[in-house]
XYZ file of C-alpha atoms in Angstrom:
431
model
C 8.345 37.101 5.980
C 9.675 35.039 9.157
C 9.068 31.335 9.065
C 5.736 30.616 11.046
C 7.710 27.651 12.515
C 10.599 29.766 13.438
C 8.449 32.050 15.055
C 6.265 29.045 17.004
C 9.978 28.116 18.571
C 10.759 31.463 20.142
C 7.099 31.370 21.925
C 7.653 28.456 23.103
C 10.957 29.500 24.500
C 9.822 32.692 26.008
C 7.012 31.120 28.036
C 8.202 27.720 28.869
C 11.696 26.930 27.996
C 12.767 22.924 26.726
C 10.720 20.857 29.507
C 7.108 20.080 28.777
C 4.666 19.402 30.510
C 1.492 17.300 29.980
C -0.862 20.438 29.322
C 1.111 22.329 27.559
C 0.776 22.810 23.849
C 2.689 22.322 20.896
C 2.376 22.998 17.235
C 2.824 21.157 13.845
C 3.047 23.966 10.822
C 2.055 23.017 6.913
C 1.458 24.369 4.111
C -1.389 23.017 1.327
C -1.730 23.670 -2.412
C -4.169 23.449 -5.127
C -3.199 20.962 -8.120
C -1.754 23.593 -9.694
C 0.325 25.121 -7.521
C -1.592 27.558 -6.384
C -1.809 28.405 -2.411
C -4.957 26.803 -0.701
C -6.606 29.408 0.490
C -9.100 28.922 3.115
C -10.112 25.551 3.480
C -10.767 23.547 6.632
C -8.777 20.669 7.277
C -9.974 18.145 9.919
C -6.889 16.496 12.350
C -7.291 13.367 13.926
C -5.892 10.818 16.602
C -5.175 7.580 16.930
C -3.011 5.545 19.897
C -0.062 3.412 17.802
C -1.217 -0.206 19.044
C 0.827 -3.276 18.032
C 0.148 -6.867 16.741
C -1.128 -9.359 18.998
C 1.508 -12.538 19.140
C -1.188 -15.749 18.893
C 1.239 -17.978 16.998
C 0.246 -16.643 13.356
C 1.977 -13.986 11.220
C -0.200 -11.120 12.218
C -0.241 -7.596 10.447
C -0.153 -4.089 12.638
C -3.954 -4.069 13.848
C -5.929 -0.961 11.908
C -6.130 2.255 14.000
C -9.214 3.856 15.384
C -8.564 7.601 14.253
C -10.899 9.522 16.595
C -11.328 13.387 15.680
C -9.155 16.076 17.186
C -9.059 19.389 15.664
C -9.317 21.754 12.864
C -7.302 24.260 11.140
C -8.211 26.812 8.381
C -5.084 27.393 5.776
C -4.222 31.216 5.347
C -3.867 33.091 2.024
C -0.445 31.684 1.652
C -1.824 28.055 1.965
C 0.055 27.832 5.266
C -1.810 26.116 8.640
C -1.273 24.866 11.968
C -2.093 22.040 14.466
C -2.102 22.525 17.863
C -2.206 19.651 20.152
C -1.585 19.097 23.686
C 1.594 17.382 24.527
C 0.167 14.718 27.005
C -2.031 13.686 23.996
C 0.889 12.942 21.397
C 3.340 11.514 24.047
C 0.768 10.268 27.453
C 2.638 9.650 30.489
C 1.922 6.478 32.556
C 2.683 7.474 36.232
C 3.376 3.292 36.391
C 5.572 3.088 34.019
C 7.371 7.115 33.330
C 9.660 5.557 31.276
C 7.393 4.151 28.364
C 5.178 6.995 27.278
C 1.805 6.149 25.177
C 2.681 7.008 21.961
C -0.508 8.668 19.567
C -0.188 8.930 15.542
C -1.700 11.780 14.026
C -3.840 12.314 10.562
C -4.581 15.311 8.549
C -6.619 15.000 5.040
C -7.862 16.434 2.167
C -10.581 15.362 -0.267
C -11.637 16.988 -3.089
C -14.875 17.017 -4.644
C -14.334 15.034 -7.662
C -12.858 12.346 -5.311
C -9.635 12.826 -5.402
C -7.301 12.954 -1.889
C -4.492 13.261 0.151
C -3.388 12.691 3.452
C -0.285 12.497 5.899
C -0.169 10.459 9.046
C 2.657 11.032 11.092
C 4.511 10.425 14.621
C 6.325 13.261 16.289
C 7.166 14.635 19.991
C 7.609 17.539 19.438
C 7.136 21.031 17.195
C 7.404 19.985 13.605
C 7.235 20.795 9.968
C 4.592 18.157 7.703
C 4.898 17.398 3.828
C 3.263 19.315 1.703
C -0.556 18.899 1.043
C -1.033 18.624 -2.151
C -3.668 16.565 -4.375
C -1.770 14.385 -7.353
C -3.069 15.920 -10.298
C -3.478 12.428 -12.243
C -5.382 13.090 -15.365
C -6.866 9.742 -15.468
C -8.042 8.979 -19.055
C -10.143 5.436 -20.515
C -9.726 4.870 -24.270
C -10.727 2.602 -26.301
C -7.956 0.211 -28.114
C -7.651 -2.134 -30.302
C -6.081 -4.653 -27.499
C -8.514 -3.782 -24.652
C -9.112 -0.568 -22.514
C -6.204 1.878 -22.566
C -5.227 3.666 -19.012
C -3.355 7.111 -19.079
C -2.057 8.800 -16.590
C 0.402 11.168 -14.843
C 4.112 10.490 -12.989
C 3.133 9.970 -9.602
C 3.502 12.938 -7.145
C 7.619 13.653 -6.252
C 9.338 12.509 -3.112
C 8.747 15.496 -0.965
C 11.416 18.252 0.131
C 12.750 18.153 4.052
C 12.172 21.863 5.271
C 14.223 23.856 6.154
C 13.717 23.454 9.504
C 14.647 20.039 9.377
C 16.590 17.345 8.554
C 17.120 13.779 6.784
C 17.671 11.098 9.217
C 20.651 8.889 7.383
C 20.591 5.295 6.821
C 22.512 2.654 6.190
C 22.407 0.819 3.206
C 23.091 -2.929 2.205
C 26.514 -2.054 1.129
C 26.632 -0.403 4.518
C 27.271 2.881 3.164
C 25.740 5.817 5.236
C 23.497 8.307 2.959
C 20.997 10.760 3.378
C 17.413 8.785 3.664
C 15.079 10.575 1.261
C 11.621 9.242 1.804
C 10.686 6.817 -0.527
C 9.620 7.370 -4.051
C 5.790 7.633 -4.716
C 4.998 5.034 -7.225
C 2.013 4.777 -9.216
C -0.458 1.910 -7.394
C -3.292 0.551 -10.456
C -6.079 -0.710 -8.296
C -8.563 -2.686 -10.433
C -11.462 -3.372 -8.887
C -15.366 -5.147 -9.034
C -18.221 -4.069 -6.689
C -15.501 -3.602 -4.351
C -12.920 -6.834 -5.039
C -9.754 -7.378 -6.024
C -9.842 -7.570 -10.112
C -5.867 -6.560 -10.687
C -3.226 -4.446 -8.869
C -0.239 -3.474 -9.972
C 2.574 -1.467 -8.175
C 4.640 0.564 -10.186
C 2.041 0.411 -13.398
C 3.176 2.111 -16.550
C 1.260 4.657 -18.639
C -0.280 3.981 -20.933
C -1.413 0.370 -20.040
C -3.930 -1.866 -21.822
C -6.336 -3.909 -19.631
C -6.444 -6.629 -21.585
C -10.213 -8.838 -22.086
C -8.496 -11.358 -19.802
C -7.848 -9.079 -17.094
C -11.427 -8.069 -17.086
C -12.781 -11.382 -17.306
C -16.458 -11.098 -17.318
C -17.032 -9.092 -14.491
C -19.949 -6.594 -14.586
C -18.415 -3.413 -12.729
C -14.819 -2.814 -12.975
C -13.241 0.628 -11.780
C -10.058 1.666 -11.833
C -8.059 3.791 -9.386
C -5.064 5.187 -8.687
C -3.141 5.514 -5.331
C 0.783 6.744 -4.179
C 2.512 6.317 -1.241
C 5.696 7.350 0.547
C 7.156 6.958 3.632
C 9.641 9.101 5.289
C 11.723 10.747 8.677
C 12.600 14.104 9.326
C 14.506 15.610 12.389
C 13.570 18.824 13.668
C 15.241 21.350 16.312
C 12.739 24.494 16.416
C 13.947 27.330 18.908
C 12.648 26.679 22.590
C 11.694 23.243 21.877
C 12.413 19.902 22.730
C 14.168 18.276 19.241
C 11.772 15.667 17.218
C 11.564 13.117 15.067
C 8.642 13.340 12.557
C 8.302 9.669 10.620
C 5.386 10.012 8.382
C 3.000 8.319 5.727
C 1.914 10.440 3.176
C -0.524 8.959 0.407
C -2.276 10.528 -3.149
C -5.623 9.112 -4.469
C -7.653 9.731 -7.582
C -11.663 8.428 -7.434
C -12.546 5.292 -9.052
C -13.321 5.567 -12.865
C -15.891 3.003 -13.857
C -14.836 0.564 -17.221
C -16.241 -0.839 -19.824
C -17.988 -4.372 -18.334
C -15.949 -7.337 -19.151
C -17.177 -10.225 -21.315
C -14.778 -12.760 -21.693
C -15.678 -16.139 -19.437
C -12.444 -18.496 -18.304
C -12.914 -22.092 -18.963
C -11.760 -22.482 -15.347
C -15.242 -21.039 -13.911
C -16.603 -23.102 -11.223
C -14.310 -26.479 -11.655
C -13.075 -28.196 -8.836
C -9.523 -27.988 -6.859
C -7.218 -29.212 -4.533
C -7.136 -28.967 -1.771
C -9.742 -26.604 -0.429
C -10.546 -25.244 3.263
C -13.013 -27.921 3.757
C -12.990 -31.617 1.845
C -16.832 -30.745 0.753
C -16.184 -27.199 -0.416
C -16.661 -25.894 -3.835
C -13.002 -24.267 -4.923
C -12.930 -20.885 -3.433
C -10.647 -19.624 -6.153
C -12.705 -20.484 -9.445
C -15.844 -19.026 -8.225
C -15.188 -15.444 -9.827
C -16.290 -14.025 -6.684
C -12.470 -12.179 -5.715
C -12.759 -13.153 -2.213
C -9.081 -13.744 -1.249
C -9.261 -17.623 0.839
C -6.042 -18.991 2.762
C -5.009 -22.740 1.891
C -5.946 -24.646 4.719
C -3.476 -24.856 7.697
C -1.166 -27.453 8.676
C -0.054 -28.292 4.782
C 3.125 -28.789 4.357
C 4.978 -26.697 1.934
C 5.918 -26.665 -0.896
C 2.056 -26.792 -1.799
C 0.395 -27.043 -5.622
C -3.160 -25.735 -6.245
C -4.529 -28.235 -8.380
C -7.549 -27.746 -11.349
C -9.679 -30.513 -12.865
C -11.095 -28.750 -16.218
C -14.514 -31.165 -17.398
C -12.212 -32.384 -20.310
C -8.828 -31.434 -22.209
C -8.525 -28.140 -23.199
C -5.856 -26.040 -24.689
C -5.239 -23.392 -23.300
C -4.266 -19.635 -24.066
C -3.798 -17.465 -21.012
C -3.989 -16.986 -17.443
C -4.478 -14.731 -14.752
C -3.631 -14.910 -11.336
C -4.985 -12.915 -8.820
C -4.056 -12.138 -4.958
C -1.676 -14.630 -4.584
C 0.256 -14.786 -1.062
C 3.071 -16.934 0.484
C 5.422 -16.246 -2.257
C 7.909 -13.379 -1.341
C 6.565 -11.723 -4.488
C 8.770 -13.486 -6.731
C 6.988 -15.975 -9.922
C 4.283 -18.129 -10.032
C 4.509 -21.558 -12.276
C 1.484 -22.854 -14.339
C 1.980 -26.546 -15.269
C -0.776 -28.923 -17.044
C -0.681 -32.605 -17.812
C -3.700 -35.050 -19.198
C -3.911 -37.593 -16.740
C -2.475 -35.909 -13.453
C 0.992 -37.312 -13.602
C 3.220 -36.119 -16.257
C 3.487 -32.574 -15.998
C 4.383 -29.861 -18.509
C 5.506 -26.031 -18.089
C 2.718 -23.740 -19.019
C 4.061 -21.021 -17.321
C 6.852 -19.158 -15.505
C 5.947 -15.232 -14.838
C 6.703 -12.656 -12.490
C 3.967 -11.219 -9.998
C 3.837 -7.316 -10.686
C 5.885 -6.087 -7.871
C 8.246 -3.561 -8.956
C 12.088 -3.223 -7.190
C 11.911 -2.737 -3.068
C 12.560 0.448 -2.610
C 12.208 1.038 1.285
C 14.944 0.537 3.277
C 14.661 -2.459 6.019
C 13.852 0.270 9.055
C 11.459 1.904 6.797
C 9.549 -1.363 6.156
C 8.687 -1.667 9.796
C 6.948 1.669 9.124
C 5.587 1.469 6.177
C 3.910 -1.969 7.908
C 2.416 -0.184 10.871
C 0.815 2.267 8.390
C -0.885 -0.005 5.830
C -3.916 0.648 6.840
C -3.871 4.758 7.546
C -6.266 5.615 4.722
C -9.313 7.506 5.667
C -10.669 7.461 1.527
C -9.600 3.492 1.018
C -8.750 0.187 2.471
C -4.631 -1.196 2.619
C -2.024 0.014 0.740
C 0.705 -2.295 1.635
C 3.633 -3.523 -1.054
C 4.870 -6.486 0.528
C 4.296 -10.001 0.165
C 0.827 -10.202 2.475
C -1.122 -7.825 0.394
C -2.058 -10.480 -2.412
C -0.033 -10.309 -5.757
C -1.194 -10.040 -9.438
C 0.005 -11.596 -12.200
C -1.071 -12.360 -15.923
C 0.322 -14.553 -19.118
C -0.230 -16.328 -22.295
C 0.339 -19.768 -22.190
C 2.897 -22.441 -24.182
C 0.765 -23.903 -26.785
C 1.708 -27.913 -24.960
C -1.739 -29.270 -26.452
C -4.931 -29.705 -24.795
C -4.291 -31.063 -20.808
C -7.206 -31.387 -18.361
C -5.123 -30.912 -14.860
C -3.071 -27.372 -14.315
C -1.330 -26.969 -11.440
C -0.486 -23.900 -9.665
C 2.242 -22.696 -7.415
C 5.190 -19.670 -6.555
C 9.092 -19.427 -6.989
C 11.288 -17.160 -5.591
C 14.354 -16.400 -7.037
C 15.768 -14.185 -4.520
C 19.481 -13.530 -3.564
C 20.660 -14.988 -6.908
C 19.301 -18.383 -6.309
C 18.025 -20.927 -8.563
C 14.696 -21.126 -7.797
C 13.230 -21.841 -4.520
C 9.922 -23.146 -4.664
C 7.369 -21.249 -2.122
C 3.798 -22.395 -1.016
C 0.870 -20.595 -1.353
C -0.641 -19.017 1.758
C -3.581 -17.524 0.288
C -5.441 -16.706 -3.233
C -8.400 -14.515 -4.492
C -8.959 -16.389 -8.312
C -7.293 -18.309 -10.810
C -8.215 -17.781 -14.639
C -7.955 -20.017 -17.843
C -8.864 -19.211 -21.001
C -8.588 -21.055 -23.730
């Protein structure tokens, strides 16, 4: 059978030739599957639209601003799973007779969701005729059971880096060693969301299967759920017959639905006691309140900063958990606790779950802008900015009354570099 794709090209070369105009349209071709492989046979898929905007500069960090997808189109897949998107070209690359040069530039979305709650969707850029990633629902197999150490999470690899057609081709990168290689999109990586009426309860990127959520990790809070999500990010170059050539960088991510947990039971001893500093000198803390709302330190502190406890008396202490910490350059946190709030002793020295980077610098700028793409959730972001989990037992140093909380980074073979703490969701202590 000839290549859809192929065949798209030669149209497009028999009616109009290379130049574009505004109203004239072009195609993207995919192709969708069942879980198991099996073609996707005719289902509707709804495309939508959404102009790339970019962060405002007010003197703060700020992340890419979340896009206002508005609906464009529909396509129904054939027997072989295959289906196509037409678009205008004006509406993925908008002239501005002020400014010819600097086109408005439009990101696309296509998505699937299945009944049971489980999804997929790409978001891409493009100018042209080009081929997406396949459509295809991770088949997870999400499993809860019981064990002796807590509640035991199964699940499936993540969904594999997808194939460049063969219509297209890898854009190459350069790598740290400046080497030039082939840039496969990144590797999907299994994302545990933990979660409580909605709140952060513990994330972890790159989880393992099985894993144990331990009592600590699910505190005592009334609703946990657990999720799964992938992600990758990649570039493809395309040069269909008849058509301009095209770069298609894209964001393709895998969810399974929520899966509700056993409630949690197990109260810190750090519920509701007092910190420093807070936003405002009469707060309560923010970050003892078991409520998960992530808070930012207050401004103008000068780093390095400590988050400071005051438990009602000594207590000796077992564990902690620390939850959406930011500021760090997901590297360690550091528990210390003293008795009377001068001499200090190491609790603690543990790595936030962040597994190794593996998106290439370019790729990061991309993987940025698309954080917040997800029609099914909220971000999906790996970098430091997206709050960072973290749990540990605890050096047996005798009962102290003060901890102390704050990050490390040892980065680029250094030492230890202490790093402040730009913002937090909860600190736990159990003893």
């Amino acid at each position: 059978m000839r290549h859809p794709f192929k065949l798209l090209g030669l149209l497009v070369l028999a009616s109009t030739g290379c130049d574009r105009l505004q109203d004239e349209p072009i195609f993207v071709y995919g192709r969708a599957e069942q879980r198991d492989g099996s073609p996707l046979v005719g289902a509707t898929l709804a495309y939508e639209r959404a102009k790339v905007e970019y962060p405002t500069n007010s003197g703060v960090p700020e992340p890419w601003p979340k896009p206002v997808f508005t609906p464009y189109g529909t396509a129904t897949t054939e027997a072989t799973g295959d289906y196509f998107l037409e678009m205008l070209y004006g509406d993925v690359q908008a002239v501005n007779p002020a400014q010819p040069e600097l086109p408005t530039s439009y990101r696309y979305r296509i998505s699937r969701l299945e009944e049971d709650g489980a999804g997929t969707f790409v978001s891409f850029v493009f100018w042209d005729d080009v081929e997406l990633p396949l459509l295809k629902t991770w088949d997870a197999r999400l499993t809860l059971t019981p064990g002796s150490e807590g509640t035991v999470v199964s699940f499936a690899p993540a969904p594999p880096t997808s194939e460049v057609p063969v219509t297209g081709e890898e854009v190459n990168i350069v790598t740290v060693e400046n080497e030039v290689v082939p840039g496969h999109p990144t590797t999907p990586e299994p994302v545990l969301f933990l979660t409580s009426g909605g709140k952060p309860v513990f994330r972890w990127w790159g989880a393992p299967s099985p894993w144990t959520a331990s009592p600590y990790v699910l505190e005592d809070f009334a609703s946990p759920e657990v999720q799964l999500r992938a992600m990758s990010i990649g570039e493809w170059w395309f040069y269909p017959l008849g058509a301009k050539s095209s770069p298609l960088t894209f964001r393709q991510e895998w969810r399974t639905a929520p899966m509700p947990m056993p409630a949690g039971t197990l109260r810190p001893v750090s519920r509701g006691v007092s910190c420093t500093p807070v936003p405002e000198p009469e707060d309560p803390c923010p970050w003892t309140d078991g409520r998960l709302e992530p808070v930012r330190l207050p401004l103008g502190i000068t780093p390095p900063v400590w988050i400071t406890l005051t438990l009602p008396e000594p207590t000796r202490l077992r564990h902690a958990v620390v939850r959406g910490m930011e500021g760090t350059n997901g590297s360690y946190f550091i528990l210390e606790g003293s008795v009377d709030g001068e001499q200090w002793t190491r609790l603690a020295l543990t790595p936030l779950l962040l597994s190794e980077d593996p998106i290439d610098r370019g790729r990061w700028r991309l993987a940025d802008q698309t954080q917040w793409d997800s029609p099914f959730d909220g971000r999906l972001y790996r970098g430091d900015g997206a709050g960072l989990f973290g749990e540990t037992p605890l050096e047996d140093v005798g009962p102290v009354r003060y901890v102390r909380l704050t990050g490390t980074s040892y980065a680029n073979g250094n030492n230890g570099v202490q790093r402040s703490i730009s913002s937090l969701a909860e600190v736990s202590l159990f003893e």
